Amino acid sequence: MPKSRFTWILLFLGVLLLGSAWILESREPADSTAEAAGVAEAPAVGYLAPDFTLTTLNGQTFTLSEQRGRPVVVNFWATWCPPCRAEIPHFQDASVKYNGQVAIIGVDDGETIAKVAPFANEMGITYPLPVDENSIVSSRYHVNSLPSTFFIDSEGVIQKIHIGLINQAVLEDQIEQLLAN
Amino acid sequence: MLPTIEIGPLVIPSAGLVYILGIWLALTAAEKAAARLELNVAATYGVAVTTLATGFIAARLAFVALHWNAYQQNLLGIVWPLTSGYSLPAGLLFGIAGGFFYGRAKQLPAARTLDALAPSLITLLMTVSLADFLAGPGYGLRADLPWSIDLFGVRRHPVQLYELLGGFLALAGWWLARRSPQPFPGRLFLVSTTIYGSTRLVTDAFRANAWLSTDGYHLLQIISLLAVLLSLLLLAYLSPPSVAEQ
């Protein structure tokens, strides 16, 4: 361990020179999105969100990749899940507030349309509710705990994963970040 | 890598567990370091606890204030859930301020207290790296090395593990520097900062989703370099001149 002033000064100059050179060497190229663009689909931040197609409560088909061009918030939930039920009003409010800017969808995990439809009517849910009856999409997204929410940007890249109950402020904050990017 | 840990029917977020363990280790490190440096152990532990508690509460309240329109409709949301919704700048500012004023109130010597808290700070930073590795958004550049990790079919630098290694090096540096007489208070803190900052300067280059400037420079590298240079300047200024220099 250096003890004299001169040694520390030498170290300072060395770090200044080498550190600056390393920072210049580490500089990212202009097309820094090339990393994310070339990455495979994976249920992780920075990766393309795995594509899926499901049927919604009103019989329409929802395909994730068709939403490219605007951010998407994918919330995995179920009617038997208390925190899922608690946060549904937040998603409903957000779907109204950000209508046309962000697509908010609630993927029901492991239940039937007959089970979900009455619940959706009772809760006044108007945003799309694709039903993942056999939990195939949930498995692809490695959803081990409900609720789980995936925030996907307009290029289809997952920017944030939130596991557990989400409150309105955090939901809106994350949506605002998606819109800002 | 491992966002949740399943124990029977329980699904536990791994990051939360890591943070709880990391905070406990950091506070323990503060106690042990204060004892070895012959400082007031209880007061030093109090500085650490005050810094963490003040920072946590301030970060939460600042976020609530910034999103009051949402919280005023659901006041219970201020206290639950706690898994997200924090303002990092507010947490850092008020946490450091809280610890500083607590230390002053206990009349702790500032520089020597920093010496004692350096292992705690490093431990907390290592905790963040580990939580990021297990459940966070960070990942390294593509690399086909013997120690690369496989993330969804792509081999990458285990950049958070590099950061953990840097933390261990900094702790080792603190330990080795402590064994010799200290020519001035604050030396251990500056040595630790120099080592850890240098490792982050190097390792952040291997992070694929680094915090970048508009020109593509790694901002954390720049901050690390500045911290290291400042520490080296202070070490040079405060170190006694050698006999030859005299």
Coordinates of C-alpha atoms in Angstrom, one line a residue:
Chain A
M1 CA 0.0 0.0 0.0
P2 CA 1.6 3.3 -1.1
K3 CA 2.4 5.6 1.7
S4 CA 4.2 8.6 0.1
R5 CA 2.6 11.5 -1.6
F6 CA 4.6 11.0 -4.7
T7 CA 3.3 7.4 -5.2
W8 CA -0.3 8.5 -4.9
I9 CA 0.3 11.2 -7.5
L10 CA 1.8 8.7 -9.9
L11 CA -1.2 6.5 -9.4
F12 CA -3.5 9.5 -10.0
L13 CA -1.8 10.2 -13.3
G14 CA -1.9 6.6 -14.3
V15 CA -5.6 6.2 -13.5
L16 CA -6.4 9.4 -15.3
L17 CA -4.7 8.3 -18.5
L18 CA -5.8 4.6 -18.5
G19 CA -9.3 5.4 -17.2
S20 CA -9.9 8.0 -19.8
A21 CA -8.6 5.7 -22.6
W22 CA -10.8 2.9 -21.3
I23 CA -13.9 5.1 -21.3
L24 CA -13.2 6.1 -24.8
E25 CA -12.7 2.5 -25.8
S26 CA -16.0 1.5 -24.1
R27 CA -18.1 4.1 -25.8
E28 CA -21.2 2.6 -27.4
P29 CA -21.7 2.9 -31.2
A30 CA -24.4 5.3 -32.5
D31 CA -26.7 2.4 -33.2
S32 CA -26.8 1.2 -29.6
T33 CA -30.2 -0.4 -30.1
A34 CA -28.6 -3.1 -32.3
E35 CA -28.0 -5.2 -29.1
A36 CA -31.7 -5.4 -28.3
A37 CA -32.9 -5.7 -31.8
G38 CA -30.9 -8.8 -32.4
V39 CA -31.9 -10.6 -29.2
A40 CA -34.2 -13.5 -29.2
E41 CA -37.6 -13.6 -27.5
A42 CA -37.4 -14.0 -23.8
P43 CA -39.5 -13.1 -20.8
A44 CA -36.8 -10.8 -19.4
V45 CA -36.0 -7.1 -19.5
G46 CA -34.2 -6.0 -22.6
Y47 CA -35.4 -8.9 -24.6
L48 CA -38.2 -9.1 -27.2
A49 CA -41.5 -10.1 -25.5
P50 CA -42.5 -13.6 -26.5
D51 CA -45.3 -13.3 -29.1
F52 CA -48.6 -14.9 -28.5
T53 CA -52.1 -15.1 -29.9
L54 CA -55.2 -15.5 -27.6
T55 CA -58.9 -15.1 -27.8
T56 CA -60.5 -12.4 -25.7
L57 CA -63.8 -12.5 -23.9
N58 CA -65.7 -11.0 -26.8
G59 CA -64.4 -13.6 -29.2
Q60 CA -61.8 -11.4 -30.9
T61 CA -58.2 -12.5 -31.5
F62 CA -55.4 -10.6 -29.7
T63 CA -51.8 -11.0 -31.1
L64 CA -49.0 -9.2 -29.2
S65 CA -46.8 -8.5 -32.3
E66 CA -49.6 -6.7 -34.0
Q67 CA -49.3 -4.0 -31.3
R68 CA -45.9 -2.9 -32.5
G69 CA -45.7 0.8 -32.7
R70 CA -47.2 1.5 -29.3
P71 CA -46.3 0.4 -25.8
V72 CA -48.1 -2.6 -24.3
V73 CA -48.8 -3.4 -20.6
V74 CA -49.5 -7.1 -20.1
N75 CA -50.9 -8.0 -16.8
F76 CA -51.2 -11.7 -15.9
W77 CA -54.0 -12.4 -13.4
A78 CA -56.8 -14.7 -12.3
T79 CA -60.2 -14.3 -10.6
W80 CA -59.1 -16.3 -7.6
C81 CA -56.1 -14.0 -6.9
P82 CA -56.9 -11.3 -4.2
P83 CA -54.1 -8.9 -5.2
C84 CA -55.1 -9.3 -8.8
R85 CA -58.6 -8.2 -8.0
A86 CA -57.3 -5.3 -5.9
E87 CA -55.2 -3.9 -8.8
I88 CA -57.8 -4.3 -11.6
P89 CA -59.3 -0.8 -10.9
H90 CA -55.9 0.7 -11.4
F91 CA -55.5 -1.0 -14.8
Q92 CA -59.0 0.0 -15.7
D93 CA -58.3 3.7 -14.8
A94 CA -55.0 3.6 -16.8
S95 CA -56.7 2.1 -19.8
V96 CA -59.1 5.1 -19.9
K97 CA -56.4 7.6 -19.1
Y98 CA -53.9 6.3 -21.7
N99 CA -56.5 5.3 -24.3
G100 CA -54.9 5.2 -27.7
Q101 CA -51.4 5.7 -26.4
V102 CA -50.8 2.4 -24.6
A103 CA -52.4 -1.0 -25.0
I104 CA -53.4 -2.5 -21.6
I105 CA -54.4 -6.1 -21.6
G106 CA -55.1 -8.6 -18.8
V107 CA -54.2 -12.1 -19.6
D108 CA -56.2 -14.5 -17.5
D109 CA -54.1 -17.4 -16.4
G110 CA -55.6 -20.9 -16.4
E111 CA -59.4 -20.1 -16.4
T112 CA -62.2 -20.3 -19.0
I113 CA -64.1 -17.6 -20.7
A114 CA -67.3 -18.7 -18.9
K115 CA -65.5 -18.2 -15.6
V116 CA -63.9 -14.8 -16.4
A117 CA -66.8 -13.1 -18.3
P118 CA -69.2 -12.6 -15.3
F119 CA -66.3 -11.4 -13.2
A120 CA -65.2 -8.9 -15.9
N121 CA -68.8 -7.6 -16.1
E122 CA -69.1 -7.3 -12.4
M123 CA -65.8 -5.3 -12.2
G124 CA -66.6 -3.1 -15.1
I125 CA -63.4 -4.1 -17.1
T126 CA -63.4 -2.7 -20.6
Y127 CA -59.8 -3.3 -21.6
P128 CA -59.0 -6.5 -23.6
L129 CA -58.9 -9.7 -21.5
P130 CA -57.3 -12.6 -23.5
V131 CA -57.9 -15.9 -21.8
D132 CA -54.9 -18.3 -21.4
E133 CA -57.0 -21.3 -20.5
N134 CA -54.1 -23.8 -20.7
S135 CA -51.5 -21.5 -19.2
I136 CA -49.3 -21.8 -22.2
V137 CA -48.5 -18.1 -22.5
S138 CA -48.0 -17.8 -18.8
S139 CA -45.5 -20.6 -19.0
R140 CA -43.7 -18.9 -21.9
Y141 CA -43.5 -15.8 -19.7
H142 CA -42.3 -17.8 -16.7
V143 CA -45.1 -16.5 -14.6
N144 CA -44.6 -18.2 -11.2
S145 CA -46.6 -15.7 -9.2
L146 CA -49.8 -13.7 -9.8
P147 CA -50.2 -10.9 -10.5
S148 CA -47.2 -10.3 -12.8
T149 CA -47.1 -7.3 -15.1
F150 CA -44.8 -6.8 -18.1
F151 CA -44.2 -3.3 -19.5
I152 CA -43.3 -3.6 -23.2
D153 CA -42.1 -0.7 -25.3
S154 CA -43.2 0.2 -28.8
E155 CA -40.5 -1.9 -30.4
G156 CA -41.7 -5.0 -28.5
V157 CA -38.8 -5.0 -26.0
I158 CA -39.6 -5.7 -22.3
Q159 CA -38.6 -2.7 -20.3
K160 CA -39.8 -3.7 -16.8
I161 CA -41.3 -6.7 -15.0
H162 CA -43.3 -6.1 -11.9
I163 CA -44.1 -9.2 -9.8
G164 CA -46.9 -8.7 -7.2
L165 CA -49.5 -6.1 -6.5
I166 CA -48.9 -2.8 -8.2
N167 CA -50.4 0.4 -7.1
Q168 CA -51.8 3.1 -9.3
A169 CA -48.9 5.5 -8.9
V170 CA -46.3 2.9 -9.8
L171 CA -48.4 1.7 -12.7
E172 CA -48.8 5.2 -14.1
D173 CA -45.1 6.0 -13.5
Q174 CA -44.0 2.9 -15.5
I175 CA -46.4 3.8 -18.3
E176 CA -45.1 7.3 -18.4
Q177 CA -41.6 5.9 -18.7
L178 CA -42.7 3.7 -21.6
L179 CA -44.3 6.7 -23.4
A180 CA -41.2 8.9 -22.7
N181 CA -38.9 6.3 -24.3
Chain B
M1 CA -31.6 -15.8 -13.5
L2 CA -33.7 -16.6 -10.5
P3 CA -36.4 -13.9 -10.0
T4 CA -38.4 -16.0 -7.5
I5 CA -37.6 -18.7 -5.0
E6 CA -40.3 -21.4 -4.6
I7 CA -40.6 -23.1 -1.2
G8 CA -43.5 -25.4 -1.4
P9 CA -46.6 -23.2 -2.1
L10 CA -44.7 -20.0 -1.3
V11 CA -43.2 -17.9 -4.2
I12 CA -40.7 -15.4 -2.7
P13 CA -39.1 -12.6 -4.8
S14 CA -35.4 -13.3 -4.6
A15 CA -34.4 -9.7 -4.8
G16 CA -36.3 -8.9 -1.6
L17 CA -34.6 -11.7 0.2
V18 CA -31.2 -10.5 -1.0
Y19 CA -31.8 -6.9 0.1
I20 CA -32.9 -8.1 3.6
L21 CA -29.8 -10.2 3.9
G22 CA -27.6 -7.5 2.5
I23 CA -28.9 -4.8 4.9
W24 CA -28.3 -7.2 7.8
L25 CA -24.7 -7.9 6.6
A26 CA -24.1 -4.2 6.0
L27 CA -25.2 -3.2 9.5
T28 CA -23.1 -6.1 11.0
A29 CA -20.1 -4.9 9.0
A30 CA -20.6 -1.4 10.5
E31 CA -20.5 -2.8 14.0
K32 CA -17.5 -5.0 13.4
A33 CA -15.5 -2.2 11.7
A34 CA -16.3 0.3 14.4
A35 CA -15.1 -2.2 17.0
R36 CA -11.8 -2.8 15.2
L37 CA -11.2 0.9 14.7
E38 CA -11.9 1.5 18.4
L39 CA -14.9 3.8 17.7
N40 CA -18.1 4.1 19.5
V41 CA -19.8 1.0 18.2
A42 CA -23.4 1.9 19.2
A43 CA -23.1 5.4 17.7
T44 CA -21.6 4.1 14.5
Y45 CA -24.3 1.5 14.2
G46 CA -26.8 4.2 14.8
V47 CA -25.4 6.3 11.9
A48 CA -25.8 3.3 9.6
V49 CA -29.3 2.6 10.7
T50 CA -30.3 6.2 10.5
T51 CA -28.9 6.6 7.0
L52 CA -30.8 3.5 5.8
A53 CA -34.0 4.3 7.6
T54 CA -34.0 8.0 6.6
G55 CA -33.1 7.2 3.0
F56 CA -35.9 4.5 2.7
I57 CA -38.6 6.7 4.2
A58 CA -37.5 9.8 2.2
A59 CA -37.4 7.8 -1.1
R60 CA -40.9 6.5 -0.5
L61 CA -42.4 9.9 0.6
A62 CA -40.7 11.7 -2.3
F63 CA -42.3 9.2 -4.8
V64 CA -45.7 9.6 -3.1
A65 CA -45.4 13.4 -3.3
L66 CA -44.5 13.2 -7.0
H67 CA -47.5 11.0 -7.7
W68 CA -49.9 12.5 -5.1
N69 CA -52.8 12.5 -7.5
A70 CA -52.8 8.7 -7.5
Y71 CA -52.1 8.2 -3.9
Q72 CA -54.7 10.7 -2.6
Q73 CA -57.3 8.3 -3.9
N74 CA -55.7 5.4 -2.1
L75 CA -53.9 6.5 1.0
L76 CA -53.2 2.9 2.0
G77 CA -51.0 2.6 -1.1
I78 CA -48.5 4.8 0.7
V79 CA -47.6 2.0 3.1
W80 CA -48.4 -1.1 0.9
P81 CA -47.2 -2.6 -1.3
L82 CA -43.5 -1.6 -0.7
T83 CA -42.0 -3.6 -3.6
S84 CA -41.7 -0.5 -5.8
G85 CA -42.3 3.2 -5.8
Y86 CA -39.2 4.9 -4.6
S87 CA -37.2 8.0 -5.6
L88 CA -33.5 7.2 -5.6
P89 CA -32.2 10.8 -5.6
A90 CA -34.4 11.7 -2.6
G91 CA -33.3 8.5 -0.8
L92 CA -29.6 9.2 -1.3
L93 CA -29.9 12.9 -0.4
F94 CA -31.9 12.5 2.8
G95 CA -30.2 9.3 3.8
I96 CA -26.8 10.8 3.7
A97 CA -28.0 14.0 5.4
G98 CA -29.7 11.9 8.1
G99 CA -26.6 9.9 8.8
F100 CA -24.5 13.0 8.8
F101 CA -26.6 14.9 11.4
Y102 CA -26.9 11.8 13.6
G103 CA -23.2 11.5 13.6
R104 CA -22.7 15.1 14.5
A105 CA -25.2 14.8 17.3
K106 CA -23.2 11.8 18.7
Q107 CA -20.0 13.8 18.2
L108 CA -18.5 11.1 16.0
P109 CA -15.3 11.9 14.2
A110 CA -16.4 12.3 10.6
A111 CA -13.4 10.8 8.8
R112 CA -12.9 7.9 11.1
T113 CA -16.6 7.1 10.9
L114 CA -16.4 7.0 7.2
D115 CA -13.5 4.5 7.6
A116 CA -15.8 2.3 9.7
L117 CA -18.7 2.6 7.3
A118 CA -16.8 1.8 4.1
P119 CA -17.3 -1.9 4.5
S120 CA -21.0 -1.4 5.0
L121 CA -21.3 0.8 1.9
I122 CA -19.4 -1.8 -0.2
T123 CA -21.6 -4.6 1.1
L124 CA -24.7 -2.6 0.1
L125 CA -23.4 -2.0 -3.4
M126 CA -22.6 -5.8 -3.7
T127 CA -26.2 -6.5 -2.5
V128 CA -27.5 -4.4 -5.4
S129 CA -25.3 -6.3 -7.8
L130 CA -26.4 -9.6 -6.5
A131 CA -30.1 -8.7 -6.6
D132 CA -29.6 -7.4 -10.2
F133 CA -28.0 -10.7 -11.1
L134 CA -30.8 -12.8 -9.7
A135 CA -33.9 -10.8 -10.6
G136 CA -32.9 -7.4 -12.1
P137 CA -32.8 -6.0 -15.6
G138 CA -29.1 -6.0 -16.0
Y139 CA -27.2 -8.3 -18.3
G140 CA -23.8 -8.3 -20.0
L141 CA -22.5 -8.1 -23.5
R142 CA -22.4 -11.2 -25.6
A143 CA -19.2 -13.2 -24.9
D144 CA -18.2 -16.8 -25.5
L145 CA -15.8 -17.2 -22.6
P146 CA -15.4 -20.2 -20.2
W147 CA -17.1 -18.2 -17.5
S148 CA -19.9 -16.7 -19.6
I149 CA -23.4 -17.4 -18.4
D150 CA -26.3 -18.5 -20.7
L151 CA -29.2 -16.2 -20.7
F152 CA -32.1 -17.4 -22.9
G153 CA -29.7 -19.1 -25.3
V154 CA -27.2 -16.3 -25.5
R155 CA -23.8 -16.5 -23.7
R156 CA -22.9 -13.3 -22.0
H157 CA -20.5 -11.6 -19.6
P158 CA -21.7 -12.2 -16.0
V159 CA -21.2 -8.5 -15.4
Q160 CA -22.9 -8.4 -12.0
L161 CA -20.5 -11.2 -10.8
Y162 CA -17.6 -9.0 -12.0
E163 CA -19.1 -6.2 -9.7
L164 CA -19.3 -8.6 -6.8
L165 CA -15.6 -9.5 -7.4
G166 CA -14.8 -5.9 -7.3
G167 CA -16.6 -5.5 -4.0
F168 CA -14.6 -8.4 -2.5
L169 CA -11.4 -6.7 -3.7
A170 CA -12.4 -3.5 -2.1
L171 CA -13.2 -5.2 1.2
A172 CA -9.8 -7.0 1.0
G173 CA -8.1 -3.7 0.4
W174 CA -9.8 -2.2 3.4
W175 CA -8.8 -5.2 5.6
L176 CA -5.1 -5.0 4.4
A177 CA -4.9 -1.2 4.8
R178 CA -6.4 -1.4 8.3
R179 CA -3.5 -3.6 9.5
S180 CA -1.0 -0.8 9.3
P181 CA -1.0 2.4 11.3
Q182 CA -3.2 5.0 9.7
P183 CA -1.3 8.2 8.8
F184 CA -4.5 10.2 8.7
P185 CA -8.2 9.5 9.4
G186 CA -10.3 8.7 6.3
R187 CA -7.5 6.8 4.6
L188 CA -9.4 3.5 4.7
F189 CA -12.5 5.0 3.2
L190 CA -10.4 6.6 0.4
V191 CA -8.5 3.4 -0.3
S192 CA -11.8 1.4 -0.5
T193 CA -13.4 4.0 -2.8
T194 CA -10.3 3.9 -5.1
I195 CA -10.4 0.1 -5.4
Y196 CA -14.2 -0.3 -5.8
G197 CA -14.4 2.7 -8.1
S198 CA -11.6 1.3 -10.3
T199 CA -13.3 -2.0 -10.6
R200 CA -16.7 -0.4 -11.6
L201 CA -14.8 1.8 -14.1
V202 CA -13.6 -1.4 -15.8
T203 CA -16.6 -3.7 -15.4
D204 CA -19.3 -1.3 -16.6
A205 CA -17.8 -1.6 -20.1
F206 CA -19.2 -5.1 -20.2
R207 CA -22.7 -4.2 -19.3
A208 CA -25.1 -4.5 -22.3
N209 CA -27.8 -2.2 -20.9
A210 CA -25.5 0.4 -19.3
W211 CA -26.6 3.9 -18.4
L212 CA -25.4 5.9 -21.4
S213 CA -25.1 9.6 -22.3
T214 CA -26.5 10.8 -25.6
D215 CA -23.0 10.3 -27.1
G216 CA -22.8 6.7 -26.0
Y217 CA -20.4 7.1 -23.1
H218 CA -21.0 5.0 -20.0
L219 CA -22.1 7.5 -17.4
L220 CA -21.2 5.1 -14.5
Q221 CA -17.7 4.8 -15.8
I222 CA -17.3 8.6 -15.8
I223 CA -18.7 8.9 -12.2
S224 CA -16.4 6.1 -11.1
L225 CA -13.4 7.7 -12.7
L226 CA -14.1 11.0 -11.0
A227 CA -14.6 9.3 -7.6
V228 CA -11.3 7.4 -8.0
L229 CA -9.4 10.5 -9.1
L230 CA -10.8 12.6 -6.2
S231 CA -9.9 9.8 -3.8
L232 CA -6.4 9.6 -5.1
L233 CA -6.0 13.4 -5.0
L234 CA -7.0 13.4 -1.3
L235 CA -4.7 10.4 -0.6
A236 CA -1.9 12.3 -2.1
Y237 CA -2.7 15.6 -0.4
L238 CA -3.2 14.0 3.1
S239 CA -0.3 11.5 2.9
P240 CA 2.9 12.6 4.5
P241 CA 5.7 13.4 2.1
S242 CA 8.5 10.8 1.9
V243 CA 11.9 11.5 3.3
A244 CA 13.2 12.2 -0.2
E245 CA 10.4 14.7 -0.8
Q246 CA 11.3 16.4 2.4

